[in-house]
Coordinates of C-alpha atoms in Angstrom, one line a residue:
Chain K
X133 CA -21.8 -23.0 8.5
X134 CA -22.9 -19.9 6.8
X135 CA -19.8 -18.6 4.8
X136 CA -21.7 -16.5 1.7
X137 CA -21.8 -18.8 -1.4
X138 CA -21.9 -15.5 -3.7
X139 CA -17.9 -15.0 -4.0
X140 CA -15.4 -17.8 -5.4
X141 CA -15.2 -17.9 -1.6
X142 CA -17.9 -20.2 -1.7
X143 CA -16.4 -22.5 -3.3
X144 CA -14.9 -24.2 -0.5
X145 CA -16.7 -26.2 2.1
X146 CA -16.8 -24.9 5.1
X147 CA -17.1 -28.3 7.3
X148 CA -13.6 -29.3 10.0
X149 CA -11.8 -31.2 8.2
X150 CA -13.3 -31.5 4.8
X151 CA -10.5 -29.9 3.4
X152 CA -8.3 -31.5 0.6
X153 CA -4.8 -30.4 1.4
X154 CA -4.1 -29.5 -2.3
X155 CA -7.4 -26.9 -1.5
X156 CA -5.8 -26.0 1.3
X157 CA -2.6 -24.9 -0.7
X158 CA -5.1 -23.5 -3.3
X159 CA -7.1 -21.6 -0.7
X160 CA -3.6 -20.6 1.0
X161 CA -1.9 -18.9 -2.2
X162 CA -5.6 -17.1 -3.2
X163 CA -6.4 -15.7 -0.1
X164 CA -3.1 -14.3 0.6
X165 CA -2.9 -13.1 -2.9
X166 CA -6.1 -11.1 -2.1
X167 CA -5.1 -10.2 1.4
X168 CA -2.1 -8.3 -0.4
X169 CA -3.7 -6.4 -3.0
X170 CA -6.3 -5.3 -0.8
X171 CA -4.3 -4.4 2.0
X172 CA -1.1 -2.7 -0.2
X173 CA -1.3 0.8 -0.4
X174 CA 0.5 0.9 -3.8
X175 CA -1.7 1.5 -6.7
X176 CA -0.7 1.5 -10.4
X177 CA -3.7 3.8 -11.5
X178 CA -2.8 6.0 -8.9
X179 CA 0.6 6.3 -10.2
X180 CA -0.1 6.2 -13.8
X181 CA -2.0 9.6 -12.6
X182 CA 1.4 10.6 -10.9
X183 CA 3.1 10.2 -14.5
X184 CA 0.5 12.3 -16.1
X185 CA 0.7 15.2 -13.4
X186 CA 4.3 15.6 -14.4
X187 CA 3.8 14.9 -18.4
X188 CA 0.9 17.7 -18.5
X189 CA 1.3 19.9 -15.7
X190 CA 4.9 20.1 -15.7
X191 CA 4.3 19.7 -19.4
X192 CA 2.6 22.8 -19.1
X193 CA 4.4 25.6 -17.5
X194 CA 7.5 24.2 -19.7
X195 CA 5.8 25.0 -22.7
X196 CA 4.7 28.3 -21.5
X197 CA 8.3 29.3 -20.2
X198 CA 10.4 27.6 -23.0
X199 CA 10.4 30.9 -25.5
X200 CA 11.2 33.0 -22.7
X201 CA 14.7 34.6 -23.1
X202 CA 14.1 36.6 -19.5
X203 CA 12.4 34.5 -17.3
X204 CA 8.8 36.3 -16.2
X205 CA 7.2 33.0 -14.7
X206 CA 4.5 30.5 -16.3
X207 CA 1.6 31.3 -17.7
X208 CA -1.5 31.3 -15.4
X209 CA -3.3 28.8 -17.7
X210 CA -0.6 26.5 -17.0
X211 CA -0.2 26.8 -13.4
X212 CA -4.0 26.7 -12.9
X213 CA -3.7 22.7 -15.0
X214 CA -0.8 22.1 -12.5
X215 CA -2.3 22.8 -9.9
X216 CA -5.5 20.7 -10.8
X217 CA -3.7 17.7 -11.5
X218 CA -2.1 17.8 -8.3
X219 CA -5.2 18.1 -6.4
X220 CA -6.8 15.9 -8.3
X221 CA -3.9 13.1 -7.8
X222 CA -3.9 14.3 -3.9
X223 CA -7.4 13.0 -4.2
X224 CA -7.0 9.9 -5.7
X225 CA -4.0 9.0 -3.9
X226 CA -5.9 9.6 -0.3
X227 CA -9.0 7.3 -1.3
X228 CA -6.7 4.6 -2.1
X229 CA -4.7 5.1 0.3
X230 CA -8.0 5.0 2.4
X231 CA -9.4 2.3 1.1
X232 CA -6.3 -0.2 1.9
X233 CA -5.8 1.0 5.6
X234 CA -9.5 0.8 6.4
X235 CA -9.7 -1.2 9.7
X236 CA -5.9 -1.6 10.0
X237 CA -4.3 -0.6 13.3
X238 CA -1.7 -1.0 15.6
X239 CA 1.9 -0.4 14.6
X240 CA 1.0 0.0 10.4
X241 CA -1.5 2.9 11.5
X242 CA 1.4 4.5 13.7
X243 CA 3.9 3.9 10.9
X244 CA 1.7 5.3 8.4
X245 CA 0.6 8.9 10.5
X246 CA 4.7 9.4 11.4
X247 CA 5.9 9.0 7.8
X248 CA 2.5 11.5 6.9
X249 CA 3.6 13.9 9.5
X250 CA 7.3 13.3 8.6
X251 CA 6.2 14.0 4.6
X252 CA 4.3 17.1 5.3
X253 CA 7.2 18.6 7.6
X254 CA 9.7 17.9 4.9
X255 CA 7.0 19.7 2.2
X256 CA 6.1 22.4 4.5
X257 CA 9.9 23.2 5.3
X258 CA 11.3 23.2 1.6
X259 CA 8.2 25.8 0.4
X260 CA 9.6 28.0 4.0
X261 CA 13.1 28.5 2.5
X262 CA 11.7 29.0 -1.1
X263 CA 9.7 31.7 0.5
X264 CA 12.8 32.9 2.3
X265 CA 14.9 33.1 -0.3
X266 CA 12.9 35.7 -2.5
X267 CA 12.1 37.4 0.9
X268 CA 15.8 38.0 1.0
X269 CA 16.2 38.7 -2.6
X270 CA 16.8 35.8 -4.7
X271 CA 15.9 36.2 -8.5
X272 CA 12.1 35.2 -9.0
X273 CA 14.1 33.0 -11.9
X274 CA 15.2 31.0 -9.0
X275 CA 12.9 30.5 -6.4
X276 CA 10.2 30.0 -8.9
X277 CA 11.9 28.4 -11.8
X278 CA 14.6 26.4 -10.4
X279 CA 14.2 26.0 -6.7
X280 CA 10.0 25.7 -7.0
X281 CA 10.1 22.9 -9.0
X282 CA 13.0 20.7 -7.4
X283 CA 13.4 21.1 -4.6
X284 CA 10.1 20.4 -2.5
X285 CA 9.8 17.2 -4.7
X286 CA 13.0 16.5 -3.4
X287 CA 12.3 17.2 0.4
X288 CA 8.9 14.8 0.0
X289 CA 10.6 12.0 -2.4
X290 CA 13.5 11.8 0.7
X291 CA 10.9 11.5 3.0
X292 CA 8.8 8.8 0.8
X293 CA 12.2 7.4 0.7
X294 CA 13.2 6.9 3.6
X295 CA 9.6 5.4 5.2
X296 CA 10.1 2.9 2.2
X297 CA 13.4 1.8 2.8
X298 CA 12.5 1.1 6.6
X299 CA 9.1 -1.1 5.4
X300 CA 11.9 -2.9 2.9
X301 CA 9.4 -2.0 -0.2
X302 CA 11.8 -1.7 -2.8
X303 CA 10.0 -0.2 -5.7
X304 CA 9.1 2.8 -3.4
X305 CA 12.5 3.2 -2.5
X306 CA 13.7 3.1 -6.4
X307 CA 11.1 5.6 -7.4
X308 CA 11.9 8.1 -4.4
X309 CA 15.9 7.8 -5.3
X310 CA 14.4 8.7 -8.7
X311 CA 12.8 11.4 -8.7
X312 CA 16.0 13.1 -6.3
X313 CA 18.5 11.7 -8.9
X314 CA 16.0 13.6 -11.6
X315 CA 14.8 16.7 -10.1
X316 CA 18.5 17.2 -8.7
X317 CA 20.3 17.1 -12.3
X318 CA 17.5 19.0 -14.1
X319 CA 18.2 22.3 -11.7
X320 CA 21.3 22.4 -14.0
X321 CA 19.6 23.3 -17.2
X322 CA 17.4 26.5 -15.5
X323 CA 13.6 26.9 -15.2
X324 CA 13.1 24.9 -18.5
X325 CA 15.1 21.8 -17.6
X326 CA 14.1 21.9 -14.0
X327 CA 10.1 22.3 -15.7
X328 CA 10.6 20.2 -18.7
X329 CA 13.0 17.2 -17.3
X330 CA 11.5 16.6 -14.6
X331 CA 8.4 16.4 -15.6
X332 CA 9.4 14.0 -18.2
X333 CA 11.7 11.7 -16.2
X334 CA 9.8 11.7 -13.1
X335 CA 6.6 10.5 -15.3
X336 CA 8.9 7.9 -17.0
X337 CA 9.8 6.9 -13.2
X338 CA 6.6 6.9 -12.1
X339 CA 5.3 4.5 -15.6
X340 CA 8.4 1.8 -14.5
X341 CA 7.4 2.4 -10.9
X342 CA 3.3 1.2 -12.1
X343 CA 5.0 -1.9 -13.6
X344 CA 7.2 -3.4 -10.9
X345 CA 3.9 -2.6 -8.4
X346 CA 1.5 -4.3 -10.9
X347 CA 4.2 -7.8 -11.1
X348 CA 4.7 -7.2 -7.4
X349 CA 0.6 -7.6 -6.9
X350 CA 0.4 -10.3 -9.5
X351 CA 3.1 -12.3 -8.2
X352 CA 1.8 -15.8 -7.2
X353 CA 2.6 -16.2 -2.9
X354 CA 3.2 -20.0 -2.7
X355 CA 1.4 -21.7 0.2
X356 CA 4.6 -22.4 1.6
X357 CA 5.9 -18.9 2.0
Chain F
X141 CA -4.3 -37.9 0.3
X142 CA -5.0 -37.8 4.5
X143 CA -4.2 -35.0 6.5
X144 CA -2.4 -36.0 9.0
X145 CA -0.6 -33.8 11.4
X146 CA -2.1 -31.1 9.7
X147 CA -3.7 -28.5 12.5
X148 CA -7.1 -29.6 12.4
X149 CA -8.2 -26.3 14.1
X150 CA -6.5 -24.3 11.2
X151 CA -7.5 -27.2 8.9
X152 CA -10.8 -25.8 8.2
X153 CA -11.7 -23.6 5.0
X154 CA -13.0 -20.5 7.3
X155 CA -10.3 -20.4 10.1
X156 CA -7.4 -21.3 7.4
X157 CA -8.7 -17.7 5.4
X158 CA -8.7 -16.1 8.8
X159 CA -5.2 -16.5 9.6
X160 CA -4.1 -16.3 6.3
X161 CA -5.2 -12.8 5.8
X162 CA -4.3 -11.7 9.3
X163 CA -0.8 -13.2 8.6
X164 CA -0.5 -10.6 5.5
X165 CA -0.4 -7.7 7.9
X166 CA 2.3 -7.1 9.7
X167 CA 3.5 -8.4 13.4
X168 CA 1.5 -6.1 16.0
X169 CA -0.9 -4.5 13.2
X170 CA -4.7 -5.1 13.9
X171 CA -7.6 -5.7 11.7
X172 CA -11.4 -4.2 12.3
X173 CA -13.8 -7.0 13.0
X174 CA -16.2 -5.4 9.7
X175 CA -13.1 -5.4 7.5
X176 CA -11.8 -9.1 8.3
X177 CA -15.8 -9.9 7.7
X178 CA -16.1 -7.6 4.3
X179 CA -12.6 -9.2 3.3
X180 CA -13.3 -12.9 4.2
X181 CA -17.5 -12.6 3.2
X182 CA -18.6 -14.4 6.3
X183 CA -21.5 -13.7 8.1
X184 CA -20.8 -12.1 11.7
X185 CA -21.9 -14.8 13.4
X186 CA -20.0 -17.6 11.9
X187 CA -16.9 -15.0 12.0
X188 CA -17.5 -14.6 15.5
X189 CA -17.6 -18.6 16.3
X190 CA -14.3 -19.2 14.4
X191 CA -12.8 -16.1 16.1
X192 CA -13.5 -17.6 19.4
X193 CA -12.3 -20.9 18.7
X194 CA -9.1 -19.6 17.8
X195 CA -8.8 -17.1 20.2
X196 CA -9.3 -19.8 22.8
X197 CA -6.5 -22.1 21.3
X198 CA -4.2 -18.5 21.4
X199 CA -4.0 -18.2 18.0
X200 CA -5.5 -14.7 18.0
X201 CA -6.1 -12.1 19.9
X202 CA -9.2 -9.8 19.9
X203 CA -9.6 -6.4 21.4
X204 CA -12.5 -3.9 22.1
X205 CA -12.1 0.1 22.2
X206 CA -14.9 2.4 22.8
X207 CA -18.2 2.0 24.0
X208 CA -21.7 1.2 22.4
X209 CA -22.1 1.7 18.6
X210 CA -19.0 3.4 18.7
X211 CA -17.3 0.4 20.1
X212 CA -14.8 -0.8 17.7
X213 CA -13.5 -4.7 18.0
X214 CA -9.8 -5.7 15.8
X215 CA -8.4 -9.2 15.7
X216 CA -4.6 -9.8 15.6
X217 CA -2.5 -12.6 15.0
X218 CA -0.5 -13.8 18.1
X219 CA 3.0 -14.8 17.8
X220 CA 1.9 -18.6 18.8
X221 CA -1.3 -18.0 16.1
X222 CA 1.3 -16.9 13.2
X223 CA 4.6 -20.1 14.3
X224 CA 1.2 -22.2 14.2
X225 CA 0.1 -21.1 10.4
X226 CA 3.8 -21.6 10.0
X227 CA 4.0 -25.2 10.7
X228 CA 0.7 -25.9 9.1
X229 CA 2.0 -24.7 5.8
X230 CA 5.1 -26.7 6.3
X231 CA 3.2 -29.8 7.1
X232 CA 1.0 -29.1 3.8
X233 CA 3.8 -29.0 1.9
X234 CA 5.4 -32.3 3.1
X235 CA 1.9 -33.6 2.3
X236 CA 1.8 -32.1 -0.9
X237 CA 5.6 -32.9 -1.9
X238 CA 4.5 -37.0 -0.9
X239 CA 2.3 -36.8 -3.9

C-alpha cells in the first residue's frame, strides 16, 4: 500500500487485517480528534481577536467620548482603529472559516450560506433603522452613541444564536446570549456605557468563549463514541 | 488479542481513517476527494482503491459534478457505511473490555 510514511499517519500498517484492535481504538480516537479540529469552524485565535476588537476599538471611541459632557461623536482616530480591527477580524474569521469548510458539501454548505445570508440580513436591517431614525430626527447621541453600538451586535449575535442553537453547539449559543444580555444592559448607561461596557464584557465573553472552544477541541473522543 | 467479528473491510488502518473522518461530518454532508486525500495523506491512487472497495460494500457513496478539470468528485458516508462503523466500534470495545 502506499499511505505516506511522512505524518504520524505512518505509523500504522496499512496491510487487511494487521491491525491490533487496541491500534484500532488508538487510530479511532486520533483520527476523529483531527477530523474535529480540522473540520470545526470555531477558532480560539480567531476569537481571542474578537476580544481585542472590543477591548481596543471599543476601547477606543470610549476613551475619546468619556470627557464629553455634550455628546459630539468619537474621535476619528478612534473610529478609523475600530474600524481596522473589525476588518481585520472579518478577515481572519473568513480564512478560518475557509480553511475548515474547504471540500465540505451537502447540507453543512447549505446550512452554513443560510445562516451567512440570515446574519447579513439581520446586520443589514439594524444599520437601515439606525439610518432611519436620524433621517427622522433622532439625536445623533442616539443613533450613534447608543443605538450604533448595540444594537446591530445585537441583530448579528441573535442571528449567530440562533444557527448555533439549531447545530446544538453550546458555547456559540452562550457567547451569542452574551453579547445580547451585554450590549442590551449597557444601552442604559448612554454612549459611554453602551462604548465602554460593551466592549469590555463582550471581550471577557469572547476570552471564556476561547476557553470552552479550546477544551471542546482538546477533549479526547473515545473510540467508542 | 484476535479480531474476531471485527469488520475486516473496516478492519484495515486506511479504510478505518476513511470512515472515521467522514463520520465527523454530519449525516448528508460531503467531502472533496483532494480534501479527504490532504486530510488522511494517502496517495490518490491507494485512496481511490479503498474508496472503491467500500463504495462497493455500500459503505460510501461517491459523486461527480462538473466536467473535465473542473470536475469535482465528494465521498459521503451512507447510512449503512456509518450503523457499520457503529458496530465495529462496539465490537472493538467488547474486544478491548475482554482484556
Amino acid at each position: 500500500m502506499n499511505a505516506t510514511p511522512n505524518t504520524d499517519n505512518g505509523r500504522y500498517a496499512d496491510d487487511d487485517g494487521a491491525l491490533d484492535p487496541r491500534t484500532a481504538a488508538q487510530m479511532i480516537e486520533e483520527t476523529a480528534m483531527r477530523a474535529r479540529r480540522q473540520f470545526d469552524p470555531a477558532s480560539p485565535l480567531a476569537a481571542l481577536l474578537g476580544a481585542g476588537v472590543f477591548l481596543f476599538g471599543y476601547g477606543a471611541v470610549w476613551l475619546s467620548i468619556r470627557d464629553q459632557h455634550v455628546y459630539t461623536g468619537p474621535a476619528g482616530w478612534s473610529v478609523a482603529l475600530l474600524y481596522g480591527l473589525i476588518a481585520v477580524a472579518a478577515i481572519v474569521g473568513a480564512v478560518v472559516s475557509r480553511r475548515a469548510s474547504t471540500g465540505v458539501g451537502g447540507r453543512a454548505r447549505r446550512q452554513m450560506r443560510a445562516a451567512a445570508a440570515a446574519t447579513l440580513a439581520a446586520g443589514v436591517g439594524a444599520w437601515m433603522v439606525q439610518g432611519a431614525l436620524r433621517y427622522l430626527g433622532v439625536s445623533f447621541r442616539i443613533v450613534y452613541g447608543v443605538y450604533g453600538p448595540t444594537v446591530p451586535l445585537i441583530a448579528l449575535a441573535a442571528a449567530g444564536a440562533g444557527y448555533a442553537a439549531a447545530r446544538e453547539k453550546w458555547p456559540e449559543l452562550g457567547l451569542g446570549i452574551a453579547v445580547i444580555i451585554i450590549a442590551a444592559a449597557s444601552t442604559f448607561f448612554g454612549p459611554r456605557g453602551a462604548w465602554g461596557l460593551t466592549g469590555v464584557g463582550c471581550a471577557v465573553a469572547l476570552v471564556i468563549y476561547a476557553a470552552a472552544v479550546t477544551a471542546r477541541l482538546r477533549r479526547p473522543i473515545p473510540a467508542s463514541a | 488479542m484476535t479480531n474476531d467479528g471485527l469488520d475486516p473491510l473496516i478492519h484495515a488502518p486506511a479504510r478505518l481513517r476513511v470512515m472515521v473522518t467522514l463520520a465527523a461530518l454530519g449525516e448528508h454532508d460531503t467531502l472533496s476527494f483532494t480534501r479527504l486525500q490532504d486530510m488522511l495523506d494517502l496517495t490518490a491512487g491507494n485512496l481511490i482503491t479503498h474508496l472503491r472497495r467500500l463504495e462497493d460494500a455500500g459503505y460510501l457513496r461517491t459523486e461527480k459534478s462538473g466536467n473535465g478539470s473542473a470536475s469535482l468528485t465528494s465521498v459521503m458516508l451512507t447510512h449503512r457505511g456509518r450503523a457499520a462503523l457503529q458496530a465495529y466500534k462496539a465490537t472493538l470495545r467488547d474486544l478491548m473490555s475482554g482484556l
